[in-house]
Coordinates of C-alpha atoms in Angstrom, one line a residue:
X140 CA 0.3 -19.3 7.1
X141 CA 3.4 -19.0 5.0
X142 CA 6.4 -16.6 5.0
X143 CA 6.3 -14.6 1.8
X144 CA 7.5 -11.4 0.1
X145 CA 5.5 -8.3 -0.9
X146 CA 6.9 -6.7 -4.0
X147 CA 5.8 -3.1 -4.5
X148 CA 6.7 -1.0 -7.6
X149 CA 6.1 2.7 -7.8
X150 CA 6.3 4.4 -11.2
X151 CA 4.6 6.8 -13.6
X152 CA 1.5 5.9 -15.7
X153 CA 3.3 6.9 -18.9
X154 CA 6.5 5.0 -18.1
X155 CA 7.5 2.5 -20.9
X156 CA 9.8 -0.4 -21.3
X157 CA 12.7 -0.5 -23.8
X158 CA 10.2 -2.3 -26.1
X159 CA 7.9 0.8 -25.9
X160 CA 5.2 -0.9 -24.0
X161 CA 3.6 0.5 -20.8
X162 CA 5.4 -0.7 -17.7
X163 CA 2.0 -1.1 -16.0
X164 CA 0.8 -3.6 -18.6
X165 CA 4.0 -5.6 -18.7
X166 CA 4.1 -5.9 -14.9
X167 CA 0.7 -7.4 -14.6
X168 CA 1.5 -9.7 -17.6
X169 CA 4.5 -10.8 -15.6
X170 CA 2.5 -11.4 -12.5
X171 CA -0.1 -13.3 -14.4
X172 CA 2.4 -15.6 -16.2
X173 CA 4.0 -16.4 -12.9
X174 CA 0.5 -17.2 -11.4
X175 CA 1.2 -15.2 -8.3
X176 CA -1.1 -15.6 -5.3
X177 CA -2.3 -12.0 -5.7
X178 CA -1.3 -8.7 -7.3
X179 CA -3.1 -5.3 -7.5
X180 CA -2.4 -2.3 -9.8
X181 CA -3.4 1.0 -8.1
X182 CA -3.6 4.5 -9.7
X183 CA -2.4 7.2 -7.4
X184 CA -3.6 10.8 -7.1
X185 CA -0.3 12.6 -6.5
X186 CA 3.4 12.3 -5.7
X187 CA 6.9 12.6 -6.9
X188 CA 10.0 10.3 -7.3
X189 CA 13.7 10.5 -7.2
X190 CA 13.8 13.2 -9.9
X191 CA 11.4 15.3 -7.8
X192 CA 9.0 15.9 -10.7
X193 CA 5.5 16.4 -9.3
X194 CA 2.6 14.3 -10.5
X195 CA -0.9 15.3 -9.4
X196 CA -4.5 14.9 -10.5
X197 CA -4.7 18.7 -9.9
X198 CA -2.3 19.4 -12.8
X199 CA -4.4 19.0 -15.9
X200 CA -1.4 18.6 -18.2
X201 CA -0.2 15.6 -16.1
X202 CA -3.6 14.0 -15.4
X203 CA -2.6 11.1 -17.6
X204 CA 0.7 10.6 -16.0
X205 CA -0.3 9.9 -12.4
X206 CA 1.7 7.7 -10.0
X207 CA 1.0 4.0 -10.3
X208 CA 1.7 1.4 -7.6
X209 CA 1.8 -2.3 -8.3
X210 CA 1.7 -4.7 -5.3
X211 CA 2.4 -8.4 -5.7
X212 CA 2.5 -11.1 -3.0
X213 CA 3.8 -14.7 -3.0
X214 CA 6.4 -17.1 -1.6
X215 CA 9.9 -15.6 -1.5
X216 CA 11.3 -17.9 -4.2
X217 CA 8.5 -17.1 -6.7
X218 CA 8.9 -13.3 -6.1
X219 CA 12.7 -13.4 -6.4
X220 CA 12.5 -15.4 -9.6
X221 CA 10.7 -12.4 -11.2
X222 CA 13.3 -9.7 -10.2
X223 CA 15.7 -10.0 -13.1
X224 CA 12.9 -9.4 -15.7
X225 CA 11.2 -6.8 -13.5
X226 CA 14.4 -4.8 -13.1
X227 CA 15.0 -4.9 -16.8
X228 CA 11.5 -3.5 -17.7
X229 CA 11.1 -1.0 -14.8
X230 CA 14.3 1.1 -15.3
X231 CA 12.8 4.1 -13.4
X232 CA 10.8 4.5 -10.2
X233 CA 11.0 2.6 -6.9
X234 CA 11.0 -1.1 -6.2
X235 CA 10.7 -2.4 -2.6
X236 CA 10.7 -5.9 -1.0
X237 CA 9.0 -6.4 2.4
X238 CA 8.5 -9.5 4.5
X239 CA 4.9 -10.7 5.2
X240 CA 2.9 -13.7 6.2
X241 CA 0.4 -15.0 3.6
X242 CA -2.9 -16.5 4.8
X243 CA -5.4 -18.3 2.6
X244 CA -5.3 -19.7 -0.9
X245 CA -3.4 -22.7 -2.1
X246 CA -0.1 -21.6 -0.5
X247 CA -1.2 -19.6 2.6
X248 CA -3.5 -22.2 4.3
X249 CA -6.3 -21.5 6.7
X250 CA -6.2 -18.5 9.1
X251 CA -4.4 -19.4 12.4
X252 CA -6.1 -19.5 15.8
X253 CA -6.0 -16.3 17.8
X254 CA -3.2 -17.7 20.1
X255 CA -1.1 -19.0 17.1
X256 CA 0.1 -15.8 15.6
X257 CA 3.9 -15.5 15.9
X258 CA 5.3 -13.0 18.4
X259 CA 7.8 -12.0 15.7
X260 CA 5.0 -9.9 14.1
X261 CA 5.5 -7.4 17.0
X262 CA 3.0 -5.4 19.0
X263 CA 1.1 -4.0 16.0
X264 CA 0.2 -5.6 12.7
X265 CA -0.8 -4.5 9.2
X266 CA -3.6 -6.7 7.9
X267 CA -4.4 -6.6 4.1
X268 CA -7.4 -8.4 2.8
X269 CA -7.4 -9.0 -1.0
X270 CA -10.9 -9.1 -2.6
X271 CA -12.7 -8.7 -5.9
X272 CA -14.7 -5.5 -6.6
X273 CA -18.0 -7.2 -6.4
X274 CA -17.1 -10.1 -4.1
X275 CA -19.8 -10.9 -1.6
X276 CA -19.8 -12.3 1.9
X277 CA -21.5 -15.5 2.8
X278 CA -24.6 -13.6 3.6
X279 CA -24.6 -11.7 0.2
X280 CA -23.2 -8.3 1.4
X281 CA -20.5 -6.4 -0.5
X282 CA -17.4 -7.9 0.9
X283 CA -15.2 -4.7 1.2
X284 CA -18.0 -2.9 3.1
X285 CA -18.6 -5.8 5.5
X286 CA -14.8 -6.3 6.1
X287 CA -14.4 -2.6 6.8
X288 CA -17.3 -2.6 9.3
X289 CA -15.9 -5.6 11.0
X290 CA -12.5 -4.0 11.4
X291 CA -14.1 -0.8 12.8
X292 CA -16.3 -2.8 15.3
X293 CA -13.2 -4.7 16.5
X294 CA -11.5 -1.4 17.4
X295 CA -8.9 -1.5 14.6
X296 CA -6.9 1.8 14.3
X297 CA -7.7 2.4 10.7
X298 CA -8.7 0.8 7.4
X299 CA -8.6 1.9 3.7
X300 CA -10.2 0.3 0.7
X301 CA -8.0 0.7 -2.4
X302 CA -9.6 0.0 -5.8
X303 CA -7.4 -1.8 -8.3
X304 CA -7.5 -1.1 -12.0
X305 CA -5.8 -4.4 -13.0
X306 CA -4.2 -7.3 -11.3
X307 CA -4.3 -11.0 -10.6
X308 CA -6.3 -13.2 -8.2
X309 CA -4.9 -16.6 -7.5
X310 CA -2.9 -16.5 -10.7
X311 CA -5.7 -15.2 -13.0
X312 CA -5.6 -11.7 -14.5
X313 CA -8.6 -9.4 -14.1
X314 CA -8.4 -6.0 -15.8
X315 CA -10.9 -3.2 -15.4
X316 CA -12.8 -2.3 -18.6
X317 CA -15.0 0.7 -19.4
X318 CA -17.9 -1.6 -20.4
X319 CA -18.1 -4.6 -18.1
X320 CA -19.0 -5.8 -14.6
X321 CA -15.4 -5.9 -13.5
X322 CA -16.5 -8.2 -10.7
X323 CA -13.2 -9.9 -10.1
X324 CA -10.9 -6.9 -10.6
X325 CA -8.9 -6.9 -7.4
X326 CA -9.1 -4.4 -4.5
X327 CA -7.4 -4.4 -1.2
X328 CA -8.6 -3.5 2.3
X329 CA -5.6 -2.4 4.4
X330 CA -5.8 -2.0 8.1
X331 CA -3.6 -1.5 11.2
X332 CA -4.1 -2.6 14.8
X333 CA -2.4 -4.2 17.8
X334 CA -1.6 -7.8 17.4
X335 CA -4.2 -9.0 19.9
X336 CA -7.0 -7.3 18.0
X337 CA -5.9 -8.7 14.6
X338 CA -5.7 -12.2 16.2
X339 CA -9.4 -12.0 17.0
X340 CA -10.3 -10.5 13.6
X341 CA -8.9 -13.4 11.6
X342 CA -11.5 -16.0 12.7
X343 CA -14.3 -13.5 12.1
X344 CA -12.9 -12.9 8.5
X345 CA -12.9 -16.7 7.9
X346 CA -16.6 -16.8 9.0
X347 CA -17.5 -13.8 6.9
X348 CA -15.8 -14.7 3.6
X349 CA -15.8 -17.8 1.5
X350 CA -12.1 -18.0 0.8
X351 CA -10.2 -15.1 2.4
X352 CA -6.7 -14.2 1.0
X353 CA -4.7 -11.9 3.2
X354 CA -1.3 -10.9 4.5
X355 CA 0.1 -9.9 7.9
X356 CA 3.0 -7.5 8.3
X357 CA 4.9 -6.0 11.2
X358 CA 4.2 -2.3 11.7
X359 CA 4.7 0.5 14.3
X360 CA 1.8 2.9 15.1
X361 CA 3.4 6.3 15.5
X362 CA 0.4 8.7 15.7
X363 CA -3.4 8.3 16.0
X364 CA -5.8 11.2 15.6
X365 CA -3.1 13.8 16.3
X366 CA -1.7 12.0 19.3
X367 CA 2.0 11.2 19.1
X368 CA 2.7 7.7 20.4
X369 CA 6.3 7.2 19.3
X370 CA 8.8 8.2 16.6
X371 CA 9.8 5.6 14.1
X372 CA 12.1 3.1 15.7
X373 CA 15.8 3.9 15.2
X374 CA 17.3 1.8 12.5
X375 CA 20.9 1.6 11.1
X376 CA 21.3 2.4 7.5
X377 CA 22.6 -1.1 6.8
X378 CA 22.6 -4.6 8.3
X379 CA 25.5 -6.6 9.6
X380 CA 26.5 -7.7 6.1
X381 CA 26.5 -4.2 4.7
X382 CA 23.2 -4.4 2.9
X383 CA 21.2 -1.2 2.8
X384 CA 18.0 -0.9 5.0
X385 CA 15.1 1.5 4.4
X386 CA 12.0 2.6 6.3
X387 CA 8.5 3.4 5.2
X388 CA 6.1 6.0 6.6
X389 CA 2.4 5.8 5.8
X390 CA 0.0 8.6 6.7
X391 CA -3.7 7.6 6.7
X392 CA -6.0 10.7 6.4
X393 CA -9.2 11.9 4.8
X394 CA -9.7 14.0 1.6
X395 CA -11.6 16.3 3.9
X396 CA -8.7 16.9 6.3
X397 CA -7.1 20.3 5.6
X398 CA -3.8 22.1 6.4
X399 CA -3.3 25.6 5.2
X400 CA -6.4 25.5 3.1
X401 CA -5.4 22.5 1.0
X402 CA -6.0 18.7 1.5
X403 CA -3.6 17.3 4.1
X404 CA -2.1 14.7 1.8
X405 CA -1.1 17.4 -0.7
X406 CA 0.4 19.6 2.0
X407 CA 2.5 16.6 3.2
X408 CA 3.7 15.7 -0.3
X409 CA 4.6 19.4 -1.0
X410 CA 6.5 19.7 2.3
X411 CA 8.4 16.5 1.8
X412 CA 9.4 17.5 -1.7
X413 CA 10.7 20.8 -0.5
X414 CA 12.8 19.0 2.0
X415 CA 14.2 16.8 -0.7
X416 CA 12.9 13.5 0.7
X417 CA 13.4 10.9 -2.0
X418 CA 9.8 10.3 -2.9
X419 CA 6.1 10.2 -1.8
X420 CA 2.9 8.7 -3.3
X421 CA -0.7 9.4 -2.4
X422 CA -3.4 6.8 -3.0
X423 CA -7.1 7.7 -2.7
X424 CA -9.4 5.0 -1.3
X425 CA -13.1 4.5 -2.0
X426 CA -14.1 3.7 1.6
X427 CA -12.5 3.4 5.1
X428 CA -11.8 5.1 8.4
X429 CA -9.1 6.0 10.8
X430 CA -9.2 6.4 14.6
X431 CA -12.6 6.5 16.1
X432 CA -14.4 7.9 13.0
X433 CA -17.0 5.6 11.4
X434 CA -16.3 4.1 7.9
X435 CA -17.0 6.7 5.3
X436 CA -16.5 7.6 1.6
X437 CA -17.9 9.9 -1.0
X438 CA -21.7 10.4 -1.2
X439 CA -24.0 12.1 -3.8
X440 CA -24.5 15.9 -3.7
X441 CA -21.7 16.5 -1.1
X442 CA -19.5 19.6 -1.5
X443 CA -16.1 18.1 -0.4
X444 CA -14.7 14.7 -0.9
X445 CA -14.5 12.5 2.2
X446 CA -12.7 9.4 0.9
X447 CA -9.6 8.1 2.8
X448 CA -6.2 8.9 1.5
X449 CA -2.9 7.1 2.1
X450 CA 0.5 8.9 1.6
X451 CA 3.5 6.6 1.4
X452 CA 7.2 7.6 1.9
X453 CA 10.1 5.3 1.5
X454 CA 13.7 6.4 2.2
X455 CA 16.8 5.8 4.3
X456 CA 16.2 5.7 8.1
X457 CA 18.0 9.1 8.4
X458 CA 15.7 10.8 5.9
X459 CA 12.6 9.1 7.2
X460 CA 13.4 10.6 10.6
X461 CA 13.4 14.0 8.9
X462 CA 10.2 13.1 7.0
X463 CA 8.5 12.1 10.3
X464 CA 9.3 15.5 11.8
X465 CA 7.5 17.1 8.9
X466 CA 4.5 14.7 9.0
X467 CA 4.3 15.1 12.8
X468 CA 3.9 18.8 12.5
X469 CA 1.3 18.6 9.8
X470 CA -0.8 15.9 11.5
X471 CA -1.2 17.7 14.8
X472 CA -5.0 17.4 14.6
X473 CA -5.8 14.1 12.8
X474 CA -4.3 11.2 10.8
X475 CA -2.9 7.8 11.5
X476 CA 0.8 7.5 11.0
X477 CA 2.7 4.2 10.8
X478 CA 6.3 3.1 10.2
X479 CA 7.7 -0.1 8.8
X480 CA 11.1 -1.5 8.0
X481 CA 11.9 -2.1 4.3
X482 CA 14.7 -4.7 3.9
X483 CA 15.4 -3.9 0.2
X484 CA 14.6 -1.0 -2.1
X485 CA 15.9 0.3 -5.4
X486 CA 15.1 3.8 -6.6
X487 CA 16.1 4.9 -10.1
X488 CA 15.8 8.0 -12.2
X489 CA 17.3 9.1 -15.5
X490 CA 20.3 10.5 -13.5
X491 CA 21.2 7.8 -11.0
X492 CA 20.2 4.7 -9.0
X493 CA 20.1 4.1 -5.3
X494 CA 19.8 0.9 -3.2
X495 CA 19.2 -2.6 -4.4
X496 CA 16.9 -5.6 -4.1
X497 CA 19.0 -7.9 -1.9
X498 CA 17.2 -8.4 1.4
X499 CA 18.9 -6.9 4.4
X500 CA 18.2 -8.3 7.8
X501 CA 17.5 -5.6 10.4
X502 CA 18.0 -6.5 14.1
X503 CA 14.8 -7.7 15.8

C-alpha cells in the first residue's frame, strides 16, 4: 500500500486547449504518456461551474456539452510532474488534488491484512475499485456486479458503479468506441463504509479478483437514508502555512428519488446554483446501492430510471457549510451524504481564478 495523489479535473465536454484540441482527449493522452497507475474519464449528466452556466442532459441544445470528470491516481511525484502541462491545457474548470492510499498494481502492492490499515484513514473510508468494463472475477462473473454484491453483503453504506468512456489501466489507454467490445475501458466502483468494514472487505476482494487495483481515502459519513449523523467537520480556510484548504460534499442518491416532482440530484444542483455555491457536478452510475437498499440499476420496460447518481460539490469550508444546509434539507427522506477534505483546488473561468494546486495540510 502506497501513499498517492488523486487528481480530479472537472470541465465541459466542448472545452478546448489553446491548440484547439478537446481537453478530454489531451488529458487522457497525458495520463497515458505518463503511464499512470489508473485514470478514468467520466461523462456527467448535469452541473455548473464557477461561471454558473448550467449544463444538463435535459437541455437539448447543451446535450453535447455535458460536464466531464477525469480522475487519475498515482504516486505523488508522478502526479505533480503532470501539473504544469495540465494547468496549461485546462484553463477552465476545476482541478483538485486529494491524498489517497493505492493498493494493487506494480506500485500499490498486495492488499493489507485487516489489522494493518493505518488509523490515519479515520473512522470511515472511501474505497474505489478500478476495473475494466467486461472484467470477470476468478469464477467468471462480471466483476463490477460481483464487487457491488460483496460490498452490500458486508454492510457497506453505499456503492456506485461509474462507467468510463476513456482512460488508462496500468499505463495503457483504452477508449470506448461505437463498434467494439470495449472490454478494457475502465470503470470504477466507489463505496463508503466504516474502516472496520472496509478492512474485512479487502481480503475478500483479493480472493474475488485476479489483480485488484484500488484506492482508500479518508471520508466522513454525514447522512444515511435521511438520518443526519453529523455536519461536515469544521475546517479552517487555510493551513498553518497560509495555503488554502477546501472541502467536498458528495450526495449518493437514485434517479428515482424525487423532490418537488423532479429528480433529487437536479433539485440539489438547482438549489446550490441559486445559493451561488461555486460548482456542482452530477454523475449517473449504471449500478449500485445506498443504505439498506439492494444493488439496482435500469431494467427493460421500466417507466422511471433507477440508476444511482452522485452529486459532487467542492468549495471553501465556509461555503460547504452553507451547501450542506441545503443538501440536508433536500435529503430528509433518503440519500447518503459524505464530506472530505480537499488539500488543493484551483477553479478557473473566463473571468477569474480561485485557489491553487499546492497541497495544504489540514490538522488531523
